[in-house]
Short mmCIF file of C-alpha atoms in Angstrom, two decimals:
data_model
loop_
_atom_site.label_atom_id
_atom_site.label_comp_id
_atom_site.label_asym_id
_atom_site.label_seq_id
_atom_site.Cartn_x
_atom_site.Cartn_y
_atom_site.Cartn_z
CA MET B 22 -110.62 -162.11 124.68
CA GLY B 23 -112.00 -159.03 126.64
CA ILE B 24 -115.44 -158.11 127.85
CA ILE B 25 -116.20 -154.33 127.68
CA ASN B 26 -117.69 -153.04 131.32
CA PHE B 27 -120.44 -150.96 129.82
CA PRO B 28 -122.84 -149.50 132.74
CA GLU B 29 -125.96 -151.74 132.02
CA LEU B 30 -123.47 -154.37 132.99
CA GLU B 31 -121.88 -153.41 135.73
CA GLN B 32 -125.25 -152.64 136.81
CA ILE B 33 -126.56 -156.82 136.21
CA ASN B 34 -123.01 -157.84 137.81
CA ARG B 35 -123.81 -155.85 141.26
CA ILE B 36 -127.59 -156.74 141.15
CA ILE B 37 -126.23 -160.42 140.68
CA GLU B 38 -124.42 -160.20 144.07
CA GLN B 39 -127.13 -158.60 145.93
CA LEU B 40 -129.67 -161.73 145.40
CA GLY B 41 -127.30 -163.82 145.95
CA ASP B 42 -127.67 -167.63 146.06
CA ARG B 43 -131.72 -166.27 145.57
CA ALA B 44 -131.44 -166.38 141.75
CA ARG B 45 -130.45 -168.74 138.96
CA VAL B 46 -128.12 -166.58 136.78
CA GLU B 47 -127.33 -167.97 133.80
CA VAL B 48 -125.18 -167.02 130.26
CA VAL B 49 -128.10 -167.99 128.11
CA GLU B 50 -125.13 -166.85 125.32
CA ARG B 51 -121.44 -164.89 124.32
CA ILE B 52 -121.72 -162.24 121.59
CA GLN B 53 -118.68 -162.36 120.11
CA TYR B 54 -118.04 -158.29 118.25
CA ARG B 55 -114.20 -157.31 116.73
CA ASP B 56 -112.05 -158.04 119.93
CA TYR B 57 -114.24 -158.82 122.75
CA GLU B 58 -117.31 -160.87 124.44
CA PHE B 59 -120.88 -160.00 125.29
CA PRO B 60 -122.39 -161.64 127.78
CA ILE B 61 -126.62 -162.50 127.80
CA HIS B 62 -127.81 -162.95 131.20
CA CYS B 63 -130.63 -164.37 132.08
CA ILE B 64 -131.53 -164.07 136.16
CA THR B 65 -134.54 -165.98 137.71
CA LEU B 66 -136.41 -165.83 140.59
CA GLY B 67 -138.96 -168.36 142.29
CA SER B 68 -140.39 -171.33 141.98
CA THR B 69 -138.73 -174.13 140.24
CA ARG B 70 -141.77 -175.88 139.31
CA PRO B 71 -142.51 -176.30 135.78
CA ASP B 72 -146.06 -175.29 135.53
CA ALA B 73 -145.10 -171.72 138.31
CA PRO B 74 -147.31 -169.40 136.86
CA ALA B 75 -143.72 -167.43 135.22
CA LEU B 76 -142.88 -163.78 133.81
CA ALA B 77 -140.01 -162.64 132.15
CA LEU B 78 -138.54 -159.29 131.24
CA PHE B 79 -136.87 -158.13 128.34
CA GLY B 80 -135.33 -155.60 127.38
CA GLY B 81 -132.01 -153.55 125.53
CA VAL B 82 -133.70 -155.57 122.32
CA HIS B 83 -132.94 -152.21 120.04
CA GLY B 84 -129.19 -150.90 121.05
CA LEU B 85 -130.36 -147.45 120.87
CA GLU B 86 -133.80 -147.75 123.10
CA LYS B 87 -131.85 -148.80 126.78
CA ILE B 88 -134.38 -147.40 128.95
CA GLY B 89 -136.23 -150.89 129.01
CA SER B 90 -132.86 -152.01 130.17
CA GLU B 91 -132.05 -149.38 132.33
CA ILE B 92 -135.88 -149.86 134.33
CA ILE B 93 -135.47 -153.62 134.15
CA LEU B 94 -132.20 -153.62 136.43
CA SER B 95 -133.94 -150.40 138.45
CA TYR B 96 -137.15 -153.48 139.65
CA MET B 97 -135.10 -155.97 139.96
CA GLN B 98 -132.85 -153.65 142.06
CA SER B 99 -136.72 -152.90 143.96
CA ILE B 100 -136.28 -156.89 144.40
CA SER B 101 -133.35 -157.02 145.77
CA GLN B 102 -134.54 -155.34 148.49
CA LEU B 103 -137.78 -156.27 148.97
CA MET B 104 -136.71 -160.04 149.21
CA ASP B 105 -135.04 -158.99 152.69
CA TRP B 106 -138.34 -157.83 154.55
CA ASP B 107 -141.22 -159.00 152.18
CA GLU B 108 -143.16 -162.08 153.77
CA GLU B 109 -146.23 -160.97 151.45
CA PHE B 110 -143.39 -160.86 148.05
CA GLN B 111 -141.52 -163.67 148.84
CA ALA B 112 -144.59 -165.96 149.33
CA ARG B 113 -145.30 -164.62 146.15
CA LEU B 114 -142.34 -165.84 144.39
CA GLU B 115 -142.75 -169.54 146.02
CA LYS B 116 -146.03 -169.27 143.93
CA SER B 117 -144.61 -168.10 140.95
CA ARG B 118 -141.18 -167.52 138.28
CA LEU B 119 -139.65 -163.54 137.33
CA VAL B 120 -137.96 -164.28 134.17
CA PHE B 121 -135.25 -161.05 133.47
CA VAL B 122 -133.14 -160.62 130.73
CA PRO B 123 -132.62 -157.39 130.94
CA VAL B 124 -130.36 -156.64 128.26
CA VAL B 125 -130.68 -158.53 124.93
CA ASN B 126 -128.24 -157.19 122.39
CA PRO B 127 -125.16 -155.97 124.38
CA VAL B 128 -123.27 -154.65 121.18
CA GLY B 129 -126.16 -152.25 120.82
CA VAL B 130 -126.38 -151.15 124.42
CA CYS B 131 -123.06 -150.92 124.50
CA PHE B 132 -121.84 -149.36 121.22
CA GLY B 133 -125.32 -147.46 121.16
CA MET B 134 -126.68 -148.94 118.18
CA ARG B 135 -130.27 -150.54 117.39
CA SER B 136 -129.21 -152.93 116.13
CA ASN B 137 -126.71 -155.70 116.83
CA GLY B 138 -122.87 -156.11 115.69
CA ASN B 139 -123.83 -157.41 112.58
CA GLY B 140 -126.27 -155.17 112.18
CA VAL B 141 -129.85 -157.06 112.12
CA ASP B 142 -132.58 -155.57 113.62
CA LEU B 143 -132.82 -158.54 116.33
CA MET B 144 -137.28 -157.71 116.09
CA ARG B 145 -137.64 -158.02 112.59
CA ASN B 146 -134.96 -160.90 112.25
CA SER B 147 -137.93 -164.12 112.63
CA PRO B 148 -138.95 -166.15 109.00
CA VAL B 149 -142.68 -164.64 109.71
CA GLU B 150 -143.97 -162.62 106.28
CA GLY B 151 -145.79 -159.51 107.67
CA GLU B 152 -149.11 -159.83 105.15
CA GLY B 153 -148.91 -156.25 103.67
CA ALA B 154 -145.62 -155.07 105.42
CA THR B 155 -143.98 -153.11 102.98
CA ARG B 156 -142.27 -150.26 104.24
CA ILE B 157 -138.42 -150.03 104.91
CA TYR B 158 -139.17 -149.83 108.38
CA SER B 159 -141.50 -152.84 108.22
CA GLY B 160 -138.13 -154.61 107.67
CA HIS B 161 -135.92 -155.54 104.62
CA GLN B 162 -133.07 -157.51 103.17
CA LEU B 163 -131.37 -154.53 101.01
CA THR B 164 -127.80 -153.54 103.47
CA PRO B 165 -127.13 -153.94 106.98
CA ARG B 166 -126.29 -150.41 106.58
CA LEU B 167 -129.73 -149.26 106.52
CA PRO B 168 -131.95 -149.34 109.78
CA TRP B 169 -134.40 -151.96 110.39
CA TYR B 170 -132.45 -154.60 108.45
CA ARG B 171 -133.57 -158.78 108.85
CA GLY B 172 -130.63 -159.87 108.49
CA ASP B 173 -130.64 -164.08 107.49
CA VAL B 174 -134.45 -164.37 108.42
CA LEU B 175 -133.69 -169.10 108.31
CA ASN B 176 -130.74 -168.66 110.68
CA MET B 177 -131.49 -166.04 112.87
CA GLU B 178 -128.87 -163.98 115.53
CA LYS B 179 -127.39 -165.90 118.08
CA GLU B 180 -129.17 -162.79 120.48
CA ALA B 181 -132.73 -163.42 118.81
CA GLN B 182 -132.12 -167.50 119.19
CA ALA B 183 -130.88 -166.56 123.28
CA VAL B 184 -135.34 -165.09 123.90
CA CYS B 185 -136.20 -168.07 121.76
CA ARG B 186 -134.01 -170.84 124.60
CA VAL B 187 -135.54 -168.40 127.41
CA VAL B 188 -138.98 -168.46 126.42
CA ASP B 189 -139.25 -171.78 125.56
CA ARG B 190 -137.54 -173.28 128.67
CA GLN B 191 -138.93 -171.13 131.50
CA LEU B 192 -142.33 -170.07 129.90
CA PHE B 193 -143.81 -172.25 127.85
CA SER B 194 -143.81 -175.84 129.77
CA SER B 195 -146.13 -172.99 132.18
CA PRO B 196 -149.99 -173.08 131.87
CA LEU B 197 -150.23 -169.60 132.53
CA SER B 198 -147.21 -166.81 131.28
CA MET B 199 -146.42 -163.33 130.19
CA ALA B 200 -143.56 -162.25 128.21
CA LEU B 201 -143.01 -158.12 128.64
CA ASP B 202 -140.29 -156.61 126.15
CA LEU B 203 -139.45 -152.93 126.71
CA HIS B 204 -138.97 -150.28 124.12
CA SER B 205 -138.95 -146.72 123.11
CA GLY B 206 -139.28 -144.27 120.25
CA PHE B 207 -142.96 -144.38 118.87
CA GLY B 208 -145.64 -141.52 119.49
CA ILE B 209 -146.36 -139.26 122.51
CA ARG B 210 -148.25 -141.77 124.27
CA ASP B 211 -147.38 -145.30 126.16
CA ARG B 212 -148.36 -148.55 124.38
CA LEU B 213 -149.30 -151.90 125.43
CA TRP B 214 -148.78 -153.85 122.71
CA PHE B 215 -150.67 -158.01 122.03
CA PRO B 216 -149.82 -160.42 118.98
CA TYR B 217 -150.11 -159.62 115.39
CA ALA B 218 -147.24 -157.84 114.58
CA GLY B 219 -147.62 -159.46 111.61
CA ARG B 220 -151.29 -159.24 109.89
CA ARG B 221 -154.21 -157.19 111.25
CA ALA B 222 -155.83 -160.54 112.76
CA PRO B 223 -156.86 -161.81 115.97
CA PHE B 224 -155.07 -163.79 118.19
CA ALA B 225 -156.06 -166.64 120.01
CA PHE B 226 -156.18 -165.30 123.05
CA ILE B 227 -157.84 -162.26 121.94
CA ALA B 228 -160.47 -163.20 124.86
CA GLU B 229 -158.30 -163.27 127.15
CA ALA B 230 -156.65 -159.51 125.99
CA LEU B 231 -159.25 -157.83 126.80
CA ALA B 232 -160.42 -159.12 129.95
CA LEU B 233 -157.49 -158.49 131.32
CA LYS B 234 -157.56 -154.76 129.77
CA GLU B 235 -160.54 -154.47 131.93
CA LEU B 236 -158.93 -154.70 135.16
CA PHE B 237 -156.40 -152.75 134.46
CA ASP B 238 -158.83 -150.08 134.05
CA ARG B 239 -161.10 -151.60 136.76
CA CYS B 240 -158.13 -151.33 138.70
CA TYR B 241 -156.36 -148.44 138.20
CA ARG B 242 -158.05 -145.59 136.34
CA HIS B 243 -155.69 -143.10 135.54
CA HIS B 244 -153.02 -145.57 134.01
CA VAL B 245 -150.97 -143.63 131.20
CA TYR B 246 -151.35 -147.16 128.52
CA ARG B 247 -153.15 -147.77 125.43
CA ILE B 248 -153.71 -151.00 124.96
CA GLU B 249 -153.73 -152.57 120.99
CA PRO B 250 -152.53 -154.86 118.73
CA MET B 251 -150.11 -153.82 117.39
CA CYS B 252 -150.53 -154.31 113.89
CA LEU B 253 -153.66 -150.91 114.38
CA GLU B 254 -150.43 -148.99 114.36
CA TYR B 255 -148.20 -150.40 112.15
CA VAL B 256 -147.18 -153.93 110.46
CA ILE B 257 -144.03 -155.50 110.38
CA ASN B 258 -141.64 -158.82 108.80
CA GLY B 259 -139.95 -160.74 111.34
CA ASP B 260 -141.58 -159.73 114.55
CA LEU B 261 -140.10 -162.28 117.17
CA TRP B 262 -143.06 -162.29 119.20
CA ASP B 263 -145.36 -163.41 116.57
CA TYR B 264 -142.61 -166.09 115.96
CA LEU B 265 -142.97 -167.54 119.55
CA PHE B 266 -146.68 -166.94 119.84
CA ASP B 267 -147.23 -169.10 116.85
CA SER B 268 -144.97 -172.00 118.18
CA PHE B 269 -145.89 -171.95 121.12
CA ARG B 270 -149.19 -172.81 119.35
CA GLN B 271 -148.05 -175.56 117.08
CA SER B 272 -146.29 -177.82 121.20
CA HIS B 273 -148.87 -176.13 123.17
CA ALA B 274 -152.48 -175.74 121.78
CA ASP B 275 -154.14 -177.32 124.78
CA GLN B 276 -155.06 -174.98 127.52
CA HIS B 277 -152.24 -173.58 128.22
CA ILE B 278 -151.72 -169.50 128.02
CA PHE B 279 -148.97 -167.76 126.87
CA MET B 280 -149.35 -164.13 126.84
CA PRO B 281 -146.39 -161.73 125.51
CA LEU B 282 -146.70 -158.12 125.36
CA THR B 283 -144.40 -155.54 124.09
CA LEU B 284 -144.26 -151.99 126.52
CA GLU B 285 -143.92 -149.10 123.60
CA MET B 286 -142.75 -145.70 125.72
CA GLY B 287 -143.69 -143.33 123.86
CA SER B 288 -140.08 -141.38 123.10
CA TRP B 289 -142.18 -138.12 121.17
CA LEU B 290 -143.36 -136.82 124.35
CA TRP B 291 -139.17 -136.41 126.22
CA LEU B 292 -138.80 -134.94 123.44
CA ARG B 293 -141.20 -132.03 123.32
CA LYS B 294 -140.33 -131.50 126.62
CA SER B 295 -136.38 -131.14 125.96
CA PRO B 296 -136.35 -129.94 122.40
CA LEU B 297 -132.46 -130.38 122.74
CA ASN B 298 -132.60 -133.91 122.84
CA LEU B 299 -133.18 -134.06 118.93
CA PHE B 300 -129.27 -133.58 118.48
CA SER B 301 -128.49 -136.41 120.80
CA ARG B 302 -128.94 -140.11 118.88
CA LEU B 303 -129.52 -141.28 122.05
CA GLY B 304 -131.97 -138.67 122.93
CA TRP B 305 -134.76 -139.67 120.58
CA PHE B 306 -135.36 -142.95 122.55
CA HIS B 307 -134.04 -141.85 125.56
CA PRO B 308 -134.91 -139.31 128.29
CA LEU B 309 -131.33 -137.92 128.90
CA LEU B 310 -132.18 -136.01 131.71
CA PRO B 311 -131.19 -137.67 135.26
CA HIS B 312 -134.67 -136.45 136.86
CA ARG B 313 -136.88 -137.82 133.66
CA GLN B 314 -135.05 -141.19 133.78
CA GLN B 315 -136.20 -141.35 137.83
CA ARG B 316 -139.82 -140.44 136.19
CA ILE B 317 -139.90 -143.26 134.06
CA PHE B 318 -137.99 -145.83 136.43
CA ARG B 319 -141.45 -144.94 139.18
CA ARG B 320 -144.08 -144.81 136.10
CA HIS B 321 -143.85 -148.74 135.20
CA PHE B 322 -143.69 -150.10 138.19
CA ILE B 323 -147.11 -150.41 138.78
CA LEU B 324 -147.83 -152.90 135.57
CA PHE B 325 -144.94 -155.14 136.35
CA ASP B 326 -146.36 -155.77 140.01
CA PHE B 327 -150.41 -155.90 137.83
CA LEU B 328 -148.68 -158.58 135.76
CA HIS B 329 -146.96 -160.33 138.06
CA ARG B 330 -150.65 -160.22 140.40
CA SER B 331 -152.62 -161.56 137.61
CA LEU B 332 -151.15 -163.98 136.61
CA LEU B 333 -150.98 -165.67 140.29
CA TYR B 334 -155.01 -164.73 140.45
CA PRO B 335 -155.68 -165.18 137.35
CA LYS B 336 -159.61 -166.45 137.48
CA SER B 337 -161.19 -162.89 136.30
CA TRP B 338 -159.52 -163.13 133.00
CA ALA B 339 -157.72 -166.06 132.16
CA HIS B 340 -159.95 -168.99 133.36
CA LEU B 341 -163.32 -167.45 130.80
CA ASP B 342 -166.07 -170.20 130.27
CA VAL B 343 -167.71 -170.82 127.20
CA ARG B 344 -170.05 -168.56 127.16
CA GLU B 345 -167.76 -165.53 128.68
CA LYS B 346 -164.77 -166.02 125.97
CA VAL B 347 -167.97 -165.47 123.11
CA LEU B 348 -168.58 -162.68 124.46
CA TYR B 349 -165.00 -161.31 124.52
CA ARG B 350 -163.83 -161.94 121.58
CA ASN B 351 -166.49 -160.42 119.66
CA LYS B 352 -166.02 -157.70 121.71
CA ALA B 353 -162.66 -157.30 121.24
CA VAL B 354 -162.71 -157.41 117.56
CA SER B 355 -165.58 -154.84 117.60
CA LEU B 356 -163.17 -152.47 119.34
CA TRP B 357 -160.08 -153.75 117.24
CA TYR B 358 -160.44 -154.79 113.93
CA GLU B 359 -163.81 -153.37 113.04
#
């Protein structure tokens, strides 16, 4: 059984070679499709201590939205160069862990499909039922020939299980961790979403989410993101991050904080600037012009750096006392849920 070398996989292999023994590389799953095998790579940098603060970046869950994979790979390329000379960044990595799964759905990325090779939407595949989610794009079990097909939610797809294993091994043991999942295709504005996607209710760390948002707003007053719970835009079934967050709360009901975030890049803006993209299936979710791709690559590095530093210096947002937590929670409920 052979392996198809598509561009993103070739770039992963080049970056792994550049990082050398500074990175810990694991193939967390191998996906069989037709007569080929597709590896899912997890690349880890920094501390091996289970209690080190950890940030994980995931891309390519939906194969059509491969710009997320390419942004992560561009960021990893920059990191591989910083590690050669930047002593401050090297010191950061001694105290923290960075985890990368650039291509969660290699079959989808290779063949330009939203789903995986079985026709399953991996972000609708978990056994979480959305409250009031009745629209077809919320996730359905009609047929894999339609988008947003959930598949067998009691036996999740191998790709979804691979994400769960990485999160469990690399993030759940840390007292403070974040996951950032990169997508594209909704609206004209970049959104930074947090749980829940399946119900209109505040999640356990809503106070910390608002404190983190206000810290980001103060530091980068002109940032491009709309920060909100995903359920304000639409509610879905089977959200993988809802599932992982609820699993985390069941097993770590102590003082550990896990913050799953989704970066939803507003690709409608790209369509408005380049209407010819409407005639390309990939163009609905991916900037086709090289100069626009480069602009998108640069656009989100500030966010990645901020999240990494916020994990290292969490006092102002993650270590809230009882009074602060109540105040932030009440403010968050008023801002997002009333």
